[in-house]
PDB file of C-alpha atoms in Angstrom:
ATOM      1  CA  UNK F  13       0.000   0.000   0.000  1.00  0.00           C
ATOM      2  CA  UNK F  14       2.307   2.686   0.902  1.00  0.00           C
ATOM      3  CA  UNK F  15       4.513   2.059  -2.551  1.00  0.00           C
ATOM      4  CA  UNK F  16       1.213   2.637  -4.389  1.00  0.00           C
ATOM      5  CA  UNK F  17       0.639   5.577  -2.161  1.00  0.00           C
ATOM      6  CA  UNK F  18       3.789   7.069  -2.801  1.00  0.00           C
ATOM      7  CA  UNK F  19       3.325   6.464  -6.854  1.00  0.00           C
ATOM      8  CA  UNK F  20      -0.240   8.444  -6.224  1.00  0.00           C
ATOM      9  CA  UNK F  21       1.091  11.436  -4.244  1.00  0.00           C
ATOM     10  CA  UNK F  22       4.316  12.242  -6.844  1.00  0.00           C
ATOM     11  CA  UNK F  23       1.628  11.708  -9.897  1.00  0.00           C
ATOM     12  CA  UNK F  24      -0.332  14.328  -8.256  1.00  0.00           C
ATOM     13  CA  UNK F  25       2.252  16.691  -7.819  1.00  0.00           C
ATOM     14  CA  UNK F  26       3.435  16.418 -11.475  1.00  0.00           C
ATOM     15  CA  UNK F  27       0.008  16.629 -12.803  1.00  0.00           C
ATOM     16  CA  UNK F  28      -0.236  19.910 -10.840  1.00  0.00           C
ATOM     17  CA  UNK F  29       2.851  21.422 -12.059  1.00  0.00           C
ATOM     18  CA  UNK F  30       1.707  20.612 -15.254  1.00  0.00           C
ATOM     19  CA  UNK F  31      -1.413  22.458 -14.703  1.00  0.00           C
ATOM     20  CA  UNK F  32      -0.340  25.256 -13.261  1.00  0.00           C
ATOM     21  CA  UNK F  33       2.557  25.514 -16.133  1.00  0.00           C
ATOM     22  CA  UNK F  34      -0.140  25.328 -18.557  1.00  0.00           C
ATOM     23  CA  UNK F  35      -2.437  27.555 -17.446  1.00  0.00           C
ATOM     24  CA  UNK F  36       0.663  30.159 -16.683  1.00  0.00           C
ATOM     25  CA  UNK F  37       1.834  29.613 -20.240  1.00  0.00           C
ATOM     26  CA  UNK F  38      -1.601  30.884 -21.420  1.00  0.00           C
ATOM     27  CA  UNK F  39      -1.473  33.656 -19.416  1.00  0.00           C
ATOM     28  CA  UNK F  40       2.141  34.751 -20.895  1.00  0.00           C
ATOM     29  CA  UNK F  41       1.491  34.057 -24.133  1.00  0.00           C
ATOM     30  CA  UNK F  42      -1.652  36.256 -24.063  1.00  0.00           C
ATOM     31  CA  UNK F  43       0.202  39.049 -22.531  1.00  0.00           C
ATOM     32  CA  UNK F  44       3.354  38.336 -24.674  1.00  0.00           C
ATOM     33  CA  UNK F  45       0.722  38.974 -27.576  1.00  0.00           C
ATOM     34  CA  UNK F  46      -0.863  42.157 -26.503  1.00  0.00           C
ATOM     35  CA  UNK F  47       2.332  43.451 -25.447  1.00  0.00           C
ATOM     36  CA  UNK F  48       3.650  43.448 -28.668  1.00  0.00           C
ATOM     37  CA  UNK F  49       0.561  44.747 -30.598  1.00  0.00           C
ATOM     38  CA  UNK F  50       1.143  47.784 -28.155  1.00  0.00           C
ATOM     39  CA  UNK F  51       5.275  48.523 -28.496  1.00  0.00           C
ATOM     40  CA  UNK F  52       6.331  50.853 -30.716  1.00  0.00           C
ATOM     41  CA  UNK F  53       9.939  49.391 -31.215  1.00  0.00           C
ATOM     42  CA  UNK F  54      11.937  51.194 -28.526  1.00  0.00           C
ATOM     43  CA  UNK F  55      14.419  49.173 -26.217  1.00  0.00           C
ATOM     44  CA  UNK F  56      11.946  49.463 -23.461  1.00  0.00           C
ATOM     45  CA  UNK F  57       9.484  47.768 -25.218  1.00  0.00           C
ATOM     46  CA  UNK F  58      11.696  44.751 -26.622  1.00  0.00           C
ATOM     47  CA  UNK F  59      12.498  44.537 -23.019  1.00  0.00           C
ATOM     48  CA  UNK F  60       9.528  43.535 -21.721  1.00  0.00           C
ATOM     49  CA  UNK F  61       8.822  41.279 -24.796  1.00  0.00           C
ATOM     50  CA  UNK F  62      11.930  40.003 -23.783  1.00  0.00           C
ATOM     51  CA  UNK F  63      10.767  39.227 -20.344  1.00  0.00           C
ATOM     52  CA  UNK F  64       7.821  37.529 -21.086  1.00  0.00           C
ATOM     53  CA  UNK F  65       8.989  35.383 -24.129  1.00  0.00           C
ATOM     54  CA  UNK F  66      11.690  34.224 -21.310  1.00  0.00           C
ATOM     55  CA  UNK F  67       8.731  33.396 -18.781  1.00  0.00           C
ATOM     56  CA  UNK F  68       6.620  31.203 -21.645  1.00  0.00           C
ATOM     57  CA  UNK F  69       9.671  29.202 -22.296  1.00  0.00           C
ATOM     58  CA  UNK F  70      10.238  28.226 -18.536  1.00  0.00           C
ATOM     59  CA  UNK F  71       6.755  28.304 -18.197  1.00  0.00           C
ATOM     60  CA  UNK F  72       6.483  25.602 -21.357  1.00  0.00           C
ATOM     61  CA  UNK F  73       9.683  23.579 -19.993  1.00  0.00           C
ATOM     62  CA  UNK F  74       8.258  23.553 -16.105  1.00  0.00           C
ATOM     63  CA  UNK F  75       5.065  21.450 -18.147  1.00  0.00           C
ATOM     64  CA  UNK F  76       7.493  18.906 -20.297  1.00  0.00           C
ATOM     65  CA  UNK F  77       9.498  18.362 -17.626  1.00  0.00           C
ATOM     66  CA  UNK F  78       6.983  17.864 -15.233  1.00  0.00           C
ATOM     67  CA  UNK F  79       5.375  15.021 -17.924  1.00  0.00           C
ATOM     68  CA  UNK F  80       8.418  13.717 -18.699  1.00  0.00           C
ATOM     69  CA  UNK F  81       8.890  13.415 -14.817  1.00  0.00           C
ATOM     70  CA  UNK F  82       5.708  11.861 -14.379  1.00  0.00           C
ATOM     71  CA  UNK F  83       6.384   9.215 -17.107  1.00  0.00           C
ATOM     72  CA  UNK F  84       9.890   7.943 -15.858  1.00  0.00           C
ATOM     73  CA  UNK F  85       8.254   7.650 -12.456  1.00  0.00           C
ATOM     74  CA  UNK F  86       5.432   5.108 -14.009  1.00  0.00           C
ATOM     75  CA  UNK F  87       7.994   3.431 -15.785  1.00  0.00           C
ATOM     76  CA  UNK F  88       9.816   1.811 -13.179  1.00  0.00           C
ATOM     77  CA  UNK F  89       9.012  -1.716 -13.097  1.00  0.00           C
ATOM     78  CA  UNK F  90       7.104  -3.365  -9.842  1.00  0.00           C
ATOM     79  CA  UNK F  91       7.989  -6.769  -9.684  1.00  0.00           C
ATOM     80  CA  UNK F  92       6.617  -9.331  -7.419  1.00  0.00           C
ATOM     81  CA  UNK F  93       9.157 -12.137  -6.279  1.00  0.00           C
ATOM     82  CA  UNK F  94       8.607 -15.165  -4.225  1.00  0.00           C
ATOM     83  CA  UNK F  95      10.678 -14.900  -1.252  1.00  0.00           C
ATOM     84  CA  UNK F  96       9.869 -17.723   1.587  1.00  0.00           C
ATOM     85  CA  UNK F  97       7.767 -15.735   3.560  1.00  0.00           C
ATOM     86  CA  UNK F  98       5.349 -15.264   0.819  1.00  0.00           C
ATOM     87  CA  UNK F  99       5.340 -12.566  -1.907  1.00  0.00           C
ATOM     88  CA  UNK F 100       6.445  -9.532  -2.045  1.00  0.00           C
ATOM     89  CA  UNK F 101       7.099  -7.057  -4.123  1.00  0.00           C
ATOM     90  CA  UNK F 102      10.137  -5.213  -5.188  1.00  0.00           C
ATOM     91  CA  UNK F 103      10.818  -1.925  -6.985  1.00  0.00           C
ATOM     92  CA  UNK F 104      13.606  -2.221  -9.798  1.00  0.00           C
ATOM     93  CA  UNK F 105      14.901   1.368 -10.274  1.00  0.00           C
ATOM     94  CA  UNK F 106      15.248   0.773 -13.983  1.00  0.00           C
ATOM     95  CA  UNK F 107      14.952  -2.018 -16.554  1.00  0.00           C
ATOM     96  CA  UNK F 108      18.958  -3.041 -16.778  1.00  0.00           C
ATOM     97  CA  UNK F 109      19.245  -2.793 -12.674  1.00  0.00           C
ATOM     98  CA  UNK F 110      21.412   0.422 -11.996  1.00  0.00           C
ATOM     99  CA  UNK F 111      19.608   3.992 -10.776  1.00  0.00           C
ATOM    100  CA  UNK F 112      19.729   7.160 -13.514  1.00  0.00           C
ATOM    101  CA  UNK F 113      22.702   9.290 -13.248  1.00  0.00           C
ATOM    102  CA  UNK F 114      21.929  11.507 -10.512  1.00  0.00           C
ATOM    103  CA  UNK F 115      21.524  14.765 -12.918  1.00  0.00           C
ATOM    104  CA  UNK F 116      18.653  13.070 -14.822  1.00  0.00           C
ATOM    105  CA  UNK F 117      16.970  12.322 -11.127  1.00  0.00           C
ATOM    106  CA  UNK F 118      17.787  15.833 -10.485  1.00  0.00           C
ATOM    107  CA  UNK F 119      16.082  16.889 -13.647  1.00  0.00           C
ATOM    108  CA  UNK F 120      13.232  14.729 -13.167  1.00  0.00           C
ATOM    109  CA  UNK F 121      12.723  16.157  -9.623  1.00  0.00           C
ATOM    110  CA  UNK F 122      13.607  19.433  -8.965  1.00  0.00           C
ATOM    111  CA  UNK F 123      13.649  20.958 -12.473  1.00  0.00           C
ATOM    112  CA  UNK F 124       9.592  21.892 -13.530  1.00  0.00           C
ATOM    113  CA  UNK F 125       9.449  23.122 -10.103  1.00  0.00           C
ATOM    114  CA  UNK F 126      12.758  25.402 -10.392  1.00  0.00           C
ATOM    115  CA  UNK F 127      11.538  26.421 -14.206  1.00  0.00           C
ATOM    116  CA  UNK F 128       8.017  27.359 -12.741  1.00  0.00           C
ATOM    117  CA  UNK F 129       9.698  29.684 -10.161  1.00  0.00           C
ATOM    118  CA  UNK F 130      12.115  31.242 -12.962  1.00  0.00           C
ATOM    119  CA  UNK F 131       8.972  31.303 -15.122  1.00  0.00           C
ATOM    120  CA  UNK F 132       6.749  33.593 -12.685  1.00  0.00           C
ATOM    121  CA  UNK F 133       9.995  36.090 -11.878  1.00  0.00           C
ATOM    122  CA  UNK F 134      10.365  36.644 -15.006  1.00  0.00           C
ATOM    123  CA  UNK F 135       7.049  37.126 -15.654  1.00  0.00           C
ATOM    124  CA  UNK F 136       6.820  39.660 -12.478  1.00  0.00           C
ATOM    125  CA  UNK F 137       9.664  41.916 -14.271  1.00  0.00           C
ATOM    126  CA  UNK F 138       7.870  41.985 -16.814  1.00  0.00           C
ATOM    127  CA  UNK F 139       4.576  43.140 -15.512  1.00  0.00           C
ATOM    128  CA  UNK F 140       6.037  45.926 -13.833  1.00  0.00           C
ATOM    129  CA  UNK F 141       8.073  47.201 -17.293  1.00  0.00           C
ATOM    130  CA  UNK F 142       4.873  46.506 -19.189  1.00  0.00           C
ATOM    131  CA  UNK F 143       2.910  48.996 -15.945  1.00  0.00           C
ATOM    132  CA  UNK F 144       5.123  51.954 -16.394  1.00  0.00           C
ATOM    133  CA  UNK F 145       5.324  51.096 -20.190  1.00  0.00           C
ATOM    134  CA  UNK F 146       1.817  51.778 -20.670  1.00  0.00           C
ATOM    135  CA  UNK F 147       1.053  54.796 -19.043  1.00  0.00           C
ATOM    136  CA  UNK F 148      -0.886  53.113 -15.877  1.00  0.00           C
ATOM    137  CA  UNK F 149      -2.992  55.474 -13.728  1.00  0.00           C
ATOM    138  CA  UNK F 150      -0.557  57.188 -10.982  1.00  0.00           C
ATOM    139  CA  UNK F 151      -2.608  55.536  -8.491  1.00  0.00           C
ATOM    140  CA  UNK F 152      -2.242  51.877  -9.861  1.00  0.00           C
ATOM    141  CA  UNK F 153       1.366  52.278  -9.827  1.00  0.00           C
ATOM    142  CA  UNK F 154       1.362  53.397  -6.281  1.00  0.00           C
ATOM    143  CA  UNK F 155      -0.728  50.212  -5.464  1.00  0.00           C
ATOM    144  CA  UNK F 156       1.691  48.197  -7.570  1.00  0.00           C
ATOM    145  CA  UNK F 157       4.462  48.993  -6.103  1.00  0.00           C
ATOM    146  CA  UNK F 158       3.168  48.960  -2.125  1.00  0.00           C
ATOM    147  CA  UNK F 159       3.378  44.718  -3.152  1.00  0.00           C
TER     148      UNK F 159
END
C-alpha cells in the first residue's frame, strides 16, 4: 500500500505542475501577444517582450518536464518475487538494474518546479516594465508597487 501511495502522491504533484505551467503559459502568451501589438519598437518595449517570451519558455519547460517526470516515475518496473515468507514485491529502479545518473533524477525532480519559479519572476519583471510602459494610472502604480 504505501509504494502505491507514494506512486499516487508524486503523480499528483506532477500533474499539478503541469497544470499550473499550462495555465501560466496561457497567461504569458496572451500578454506576450498584446504586449507586442502595443510597443512601438523602442528598447523598453523589446524589453519587456523580452521578459515575457523568457517566462513562456520556462513556463512551457516547467510542463514537459513535469510530464516527462511523471512518465519515468510510471515506468519503473514493480515486480513481485517469491521470497519464503510469501510474496512480495520489489521496486527495480530501472529495466537493466542500476539507478539514472543523478543529474537526470535531479532533472526529473527538482527541475519543472525550479523552471516554474524562474517562469513567474520573469514574468513579475515583466509586468512591472509593461505597468510603467503603458502609461498606468498614478494611483495603480502606487498600489503596484506597495506589493
Amino acid at each position: 500500500m504505501f509504494l502505491s501511495d507514494e506512486k499516487e502522491r508524486t503523480t499528483t504533484r506532477y500533474v499539478n505542475i503541469t497544470t499550473i505551467a499550462t495555465f501560466f503559459s496561457s497567461v504569458t502568451a496572451t500578454t506576450l501577444q498584446t504586449s507586442i501589438s502595443m510597443s512601438q519598437g523602442s528598447t523598453l518595449w523589446n524589453v519587456v517582450n523580452l521578459f515575457w517570451f523568457i517566462s513562456l519558455v520556462f513556463s512551457v519547460s516547467s510542463g514537459v518536464s513535469s510530464l516527462l517526470g511523471m512518465t519515468w516515475h510510471k515506468s519503473k518496473m514493480c515486480v513481485c518475487m517469491h521470497s519464503e515468507c510469501g510474496w512480495t514485491l520489489t521496486v527495480l529502479p530501472s529495466y537493466d538494474g542500476t539507478r539514472p545518473p543523478v543529474l537526470i533524477r535531479w532533472w526529473f525532480d527538482k527541475a519543472p518546479i525550479v523552471f516554474l519559479i524562474i517562469s513567474a519572476l520573469t514574468f513579475i519583471v515583466g509586468l512591472n516594465l509593461f505597468t510603467y510602459l503603458s502609461s498606468q494610472v498614478r494611483l495603480y502604480l502606487t498600489v503596484y508597487d506597495a506589493f
